[in-house]
PDB file of C-alpha atoms in Angstrom:
ATOM      1  CA  MET C1012     -84.635  -6.714 -32.583  1.00  0.00           C
ATOM      2  CA  ALA C1013     -87.300  -5.179 -30.304  1.00  0.00           C
ATOM      3  CA  PHE C1014     -87.124  -1.456 -29.813  1.00  0.00           C
ATOM      4  CA  GLN C1015     -87.417  -0.461 -26.106  1.00  0.00           C
ATOM      5  CA  ARG C1016     -87.642   3.286 -26.898  1.00  0.00           C
ATOM      6  CA  VAL C1017     -88.416   5.444 -29.926  1.00  0.00           C
ATOM      7  CA  VAL C1018     -87.062   8.965 -30.169  1.00  0.00           C
ATOM      8  CA  CYS C1019     -88.747  11.325 -32.544  1.00  0.00           C
ATOM      9  CA  PRO C1020     -87.136  14.817 -32.983  1.00  0.00           C
ATOM     10  CA  MET C1021     -89.618  17.567 -33.535  1.00  0.00           C
ATOM     11  CA  ASP C1022     -88.739  21.039 -34.742  1.00  0.00           C
ATOM     12  CA  GLY C1023     -92.189  22.440 -34.757  1.00  0.00           C
ATOM     13  CA  SER C1024     -92.680  22.179 -38.496  1.00  0.00           C
ATOM     14  CA  VAL C1025     -95.363  20.376 -40.433  1.00  0.00           C
ATOM     15  CA  LEU C1026     -92.457  18.434 -42.148  1.00  0.00           C
ATOM     16  CA  SER C1027     -91.138  17.126 -38.957  1.00  0.00           C
ATOM     17  CA  GLU C1028     -94.561  16.040 -37.831  1.00  0.00           C
ATOM     18  CA  GLN C1029     -94.770  13.646 -40.674  1.00  0.00           C
ATOM     19  CA  ALA C1030     -92.276  11.393 -38.975  1.00  0.00           C
ATOM     20  CA  LEU C1031     -94.352  11.343 -35.777  1.00  0.00           C
ATOM     21  CA  SER C1032     -97.029   9.210 -37.278  1.00  0.00           C
ATOM     22  CA  TYR C1033     -94.376   6.539 -38.057  1.00  0.00           C
ATOM     23  CA  ALA C1034     -92.737   6.821 -34.632  1.00  0.00           C
ATOM     24  CA  ALA C1035     -96.178   6.475 -32.963  1.00  0.00           C
ATOM     25  CA  GLU C1036     -96.953   3.269 -34.995  1.00  0.00           C
ATOM     26  CA  ILE C1037     -93.638   1.782 -34.053  1.00  0.00           C
ATOM     27  CA  ALA C1038     -93.965   2.662 -30.406  1.00  0.00           C
ATOM     28  CA  GLU C1039     -97.475   1.117 -30.384  1.00  0.00           C
ATOM     29  CA  LYS C1040     -96.203  -2.055 -32.189  1.00  0.00           C
ATOM     30  CA  PHE C1041     -93.312  -2.657 -29.723  1.00  0.00           C
ATOM     31  CA  GLY C1042     -95.029  -1.271 -26.555  1.00  0.00           C
ATOM     32  CA  ALA C1043     -92.158   1.196 -26.351  1.00  0.00           C
ATOM     33  CA  PRO C1044     -92.262   4.664 -24.840  1.00  0.00           C
ATOM     34  CA  LEU C1045     -92.104   7.467 -27.393  1.00  0.00           C
ATOM     35  CA  VAL C1046     -89.771  10.396 -26.708  1.00  0.00           C
ATOM     36  CA  LEU C1047     -90.570  13.615 -28.348  1.00  0.00           C
ATOM     37  CA  LEU C1048     -87.438  15.676 -28.473  1.00  0.00           C
ATOM     38  CA  ARG C1049     -86.954  19.368 -29.297  1.00  0.00           C
ATOM     39  CA  ALA C1050     -83.565  20.935 -29.283  1.00  0.00           C
ATOM     40  CA  PHE C1051     -83.572  24.548 -28.135  1.00  0.00           C
ATOM     41  CA  ASP C1052     -80.450  26.750 -28.064  1.00  0.00           C
ATOM     42  CA  GLY C1053     -82.269  29.722 -26.347  1.00  0.00           C
ATOM     43  CA  PRO C1054     -79.356  30.994 -24.252  1.00  0.00           C
ATOM     44  CA  GLU C1055     -76.827  30.472 -27.105  1.00  0.00           C
ATOM     45  CA  ARG C1056     -79.090  32.122 -29.662  1.00  0.00           C
ATOM     46  CA  SER C1057     -79.679  35.071 -27.417  1.00  0.00           C
ATOM     47  CA  ALA C1058     -75.917  35.528 -26.976  1.00  0.00           C
ATOM     48  CA  ARG C1059     -75.415  35.405 -30.764  1.00  0.00           C
ATOM     49  CA  MET C1060     -78.234  38.033 -31.336  1.00  0.00           C
ATOM     50  CA  ILE C1061     -76.715  40.396 -28.753  1.00  0.00           C
ATOM     51  CA  ALA C1062     -73.291  40.021 -30.259  1.00  0.00           C
ATOM     52  CA  MET C1063     -74.652  40.710 -33.779  1.00  0.00           C
ATOM     53  CA  ALA C1064     -76.527  43.732 -32.452  1.00  0.00           C
ATOM     54  CA  SER C1065     -73.382  45.113 -30.758  1.00  0.00           C
ATOM     55  CA  ALA C1066     -71.399  44.552 -33.936  1.00  0.00           C
ATOM     56  CA  SER C1067     -73.644  46.916 -35.864  1.00  0.00           C
ATOM     57  CA  GLU C1068     -73.667  49.691 -33.237  1.00  0.00           C
ATOM     58  CA  PRO C1069     -70.991  52.419 -33.115  1.00  0.00           C
ATOM     59  CA  MET C1070     -68.023  51.216 -30.906  1.00  0.00           C
ATOM     60  CA  GLY C1071     -69.808  47.954 -30.301  1.00  0.00           C
ATOM     61  CA  MET C1072     -72.110  49.386 -27.554  1.00  0.00           C
ATOM     62  CA  ILE C1073     -75.792  48.386 -27.230  1.00  0.00           C
ATOM     63  CA  ASP C1074     -78.260  49.628 -24.881  1.00  0.00           C
ATOM     64  CA  ALA C1075     -79.921  47.547 -22.112  1.00  0.00           C
ATOM     65  CA  ARG C1076     -83.280  47.686 -23.866  1.00  0.00           C
ATOM     66  CA  THR C1077     -81.849  45.713 -26.772  1.00  0.00           C
ATOM     67  CA  VAL C1078     -80.415  43.058 -24.477  1.00  0.00           C
ATOM     68  CA  ASP C1079     -83.727  42.886 -22.545  1.00  0.00           C
ATOM     69  CA  ALA C1080     -85.729  42.487 -25.796  1.00  0.00           C
ATOM     70  CA  VAL C1081     -83.565  39.674 -27.018  1.00  0.00           C
ATOM     71  CA  GLU C1082     -83.787  37.895 -23.715  1.00  0.00           C
ATOM     72  CA  GLU C1083     -87.541  38.329 -23.509  1.00  0.00           C
ATOM     73  CA  ALA C1084     -87.822  36.950 -27.134  1.00  0.00           C
ATOM     74  CA  ALA C1085     -85.814  33.847 -26.128  1.00  0.00           C
ATOM     75  CA  GLU C1086     -87.873  33.272 -23.095  1.00  0.00           C
ATOM     76  CA  GLU C1087     -91.175  33.528 -25.097  1.00  0.00           C
ATOM     77  CA  GLU C1088     -89.775  31.127 -27.638  1.00  0.00           C
ATOM     78  CA  GLU C1089     -88.975  28.607 -24.898  1.00  0.00           C
ATOM     79  CA  VAL C1090     -92.499  28.819 -23.528  1.00  0.00           C
ATOM     80  CA  SER C1091     -93.813  28.144 -27.069  1.00  0.00           C
ATOM     81  CA  VAL C1092     -91.452  25.203 -27.609  1.00  0.00           C
ATOM     82  CA  HIS C1093     -92.738  23.605 -24.346  1.00  0.00           C
ATOM     83  CA  ALA C1094     -96.322  24.263 -25.299  1.00  0.00           C
ATOM     84  CA  TYR C1095     -95.883  22.754 -28.687  1.00  0.00           C
ATOM     85  CA  LEU C1096     -94.254  19.627 -27.330  1.00  0.00           C
ATOM     86  CA  SER C1097     -96.864  19.263 -24.630  1.00  0.00           C
ATOM     87  CA  ALA C1098     -99.644  19.412 -27.243  1.00  0.00           C
ATOM     88  CA  GLN C1099     -97.978  16.759 -29.363  1.00  0.00           C
ATOM     89  CA  ALA C1100     -97.360  14.533 -26.295  1.00  0.00           C
ATOM     90  CA  GLU C1101    -101.071  14.953 -25.341  1.00  0.00           C
ATOM     91  CA  ARG C1102    -102.196  13.763 -28.795  1.00  0.00           C
ATOM     92  CA  MET C1103     -99.968  10.613 -28.354  1.00  0.00           C
ATOM     93  CA  ARG C1104    -101.214   9.873 -24.726  1.00  0.00           C
ATOM     94  CA  GLU C1105    -104.742   9.959 -26.200  1.00  0.00           C
ATOM     95  CA  ARG C1106    -103.818   7.125 -28.447  1.00  0.00           C
ATOM     96  CA  GLY C1107    -102.602   5.196 -25.357  1.00  0.00           C
ATOM     97  CA  ILE C1108     -98.859   5.697 -26.071  1.00  0.00           C
ATOM     98  CA  ASP C1109     -96.462   6.145 -23.153  1.00  0.00           C
ATOM     99  CA  VAL C1110     -94.802   9.493 -24.097  1.00  0.00           C
ATOM    100  CA  GLU C1111     -92.103  11.816 -22.792  1.00  0.00           C
ATOM    101  CA  ALA C1112     -91.513  15.230 -24.032  1.00  0.00           C
ATOM    102  CA  ILE C1113     -87.965  16.637 -23.648  1.00  0.00           C
ATOM    103  CA  VAL C1114     -86.604  20.076 -24.518  1.00  0.00           C
ATOM    104  CA  ALA C1115     -82.862  19.740 -24.763  1.00  0.00           C
ATOM    105  CA  ASP C1116     -80.505  22.555 -24.524  1.00  0.00           C
ATOM    106  CA  GLY C1117     -78.230  22.829 -27.613  1.00  0.00           C
ATOM    107  CA  GLY C1118     -77.901  21.956 -31.246  1.00  0.00           C
ATOM    108  CA  ALA C1119     -80.280  19.571 -32.830  1.00  0.00           C
ATOM    109  CA  SER C1120     -77.916  16.709 -33.910  1.00  0.00           C
ATOM    110  CA  ASP C1121     -76.050  16.613 -30.659  1.00  0.00           C
ATOM    111  CA  ALA C1122     -79.255  16.563 -28.607  1.00  0.00           C
ATOM    112  CA  ILE C1123     -80.761  13.812 -30.734  1.00  0.00           C
ATOM    113  CA  LEU C1124     -77.621  11.673 -30.498  1.00  0.00           C
ATOM    114  CA  GLN C1125     -77.185  12.261 -26.868  1.00  0.00           C
ATOM    115  CA  GLU C1126     -80.834  11.263 -26.053  1.00  0.00           C
ATOM    116  CA  ALA C1127     -80.681   8.255 -28.343  1.00  0.00           C
ATOM    117  CA  ARG C1128     -77.566   6.967 -26.491  1.00  0.00           C
ATOM    118  CA  ARG C1129     -79.192   7.315 -23.023  1.00  0.00           C
ATOM    119  CA  GLU C1130     -80.778   3.906 -23.193  1.00  0.00           C
ATOM    120  CA  PRO C1131     -80.088   0.662 -25.214  1.00  0.00           C
ATOM    121  CA  ASP C1132     -82.397  -0.646 -28.001  1.00  0.00           C
ATOM    122  CA  THR C1133     -83.455   2.865 -29.061  1.00  0.00           C
ATOM    123  CA  LEU C1134     -84.736   3.798 -32.595  1.00  0.00           C
ATOM    124  CA  ILE C1135     -84.584   7.333 -33.933  1.00  0.00           C
ATOM    125  CA  VAL C1136     -87.437   8.229 -36.217  1.00  0.00           C
ATOM    126  CA  MET C1137     -86.984  11.625 -37.995  1.00  0.00           C
ATOM    127  CA  SER C1138     -87.957  13.354 -41.052  1.00  0.00           C
ATOM    128  CA  THR C1139     -85.656  14.639 -43.766  1.00  0.00           C
ATOM    129  CA  HIS C1140     -86.244  17.246 -46.423  1.00  0.00           C
ATOM    130  CA  GLY C1141     -84.393  15.051 -48.942  1.00  0.00           C
ATOM    131  CA  ARG C1142     -82.212  17.844 -50.066  1.00  0.00           C
ATOM    132  CA  GLY C1143     -79.164  16.962 -52.147  1.00  0.00           C
ATOM    133  CA  GLY C1144     -76.224  18.760 -53.644  1.00  0.00           C
ATOM    134  CA  LEU C1145     -76.260  22.526 -53.206  1.00  0.00           C
ATOM    135  CA  GLY C1146     -79.299  22.550 -50.937  1.00  0.00           C
ATOM    136  CA  ARG C1147     -77.645  20.203 -48.413  1.00  0.00           C
ATOM    137  CA  LEU C1148     -74.422  22.179 -48.671  1.00  0.00           C
ATOM    138  CA  VAL C1149     -76.100  25.549 -48.005  1.00  0.00           C
ATOM    139  CA  PHE C1150     -78.586  24.433 -45.391  1.00  0.00           C
ATOM    140  CA  GLY C1151     -76.800  21.439 -43.770  1.00  0.00           C
ATOM    141  CA  SER C1152     -78.620  18.316 -42.809  1.00  0.00           C
ATOM    142  CA  VAL C1153     -79.295  17.411 -39.221  1.00  0.00           C
ATOM    143  CA  ALA C1154     -80.677  14.076 -40.535  1.00  0.00           C
ATOM    144  CA  GLN C1155     -77.433  13.305 -42.427  1.00  0.00           C
ATOM    145  CA  GLU C1156     -75.397  14.236 -39.311  1.00  0.00           C
ATOM    146  CA  VAL C1157     -77.506  12.017 -37.038  1.00  0.00           C
ATOM    147  CA  LEU C1158     -77.334   9.118 -39.578  1.00  0.00           C
ATOM    148  CA  HIS C1159     -73.646   9.214 -39.947  1.00  0.00           C
ATOM    149  CA  GLN C1160     -72.903   9.581 -36.146  1.00  0.00           C
ATOM    150  CA  SER C1161     -75.610   7.379 -34.662  1.00  0.00           C
ATOM    151  CA  ASP C1162     -74.792   4.014 -33.185  1.00  0.00           C
ATOM    152  CA  VAL C1163     -78.526   3.175 -32.936  1.00  0.00           C
ATOM    153  CA  PRO C1164     -80.924   2.446 -35.811  1.00  0.00           C
ATOM    154  CA  VAL C1165     -82.320   5.558 -37.637  1.00  0.00           C
ATOM    155  CA  LEU C1166     -85.462   5.552 -39.788  1.00  0.00           C
ATOM    156  CA  LEU C1167     -85.658   8.616 -42.006  1.00  0.00           C
ATOM    157  CA  VAL C1168     -88.982   9.702 -43.275  1.00  0.00           C
ATOM    158  CA  ARG C1169     -88.722  11.656 -46.466  1.00  0.00           C
ATOM    159  CA  ALA C1170     -91.132  14.630 -45.715  1.00  0.00           C
ATOM    160  CA  GLN C1171     -93.493  15.676 -48.439  1.00  0.00           C
ATOM    161  CA  GLU C1172     -94.173  19.327 -48.973  1.00  0.00           C
ATOM    162  CA  GLU C1173     -97.912  20.067 -48.851  1.00  0.00           C
ATOM    163  CA  SER C1174     -99.207  21.666 -51.994  1.00  0.00           C
TER     164      SER C1174
END
């Protein structure tokens, strides 16, 4: 099977970047475009933060400054997300890889699966923390969810913590 496209989810962590080197090698080998994907639930997160703030206030009332501060923080984070992906994409372009950077609105696993299904012969390359048992139960696992729901091949790279 020849991969026509490689999707590499990036969450901004050093651990997620470990999968990028594998994704880049595969994209180079197959001459396939590399898609760097970052899920960002900015508006949803802002709404949750405002709701939590209002729950802690008497009679559920919050002032406009709090709402403005939450919205401003979400906007700043979105700018940061775009800058991060752009920098990663530029590194890949310098290697001669055809790359596209996508910031998807919503949850990580849904965004990854949706992007992977967009075109046939896609490969997902992503890192996993390798948590098992209680760690996976408490923190969940985007990688596990993608692996179980994906109808395209998934390469999981077990991320190594730097010492």
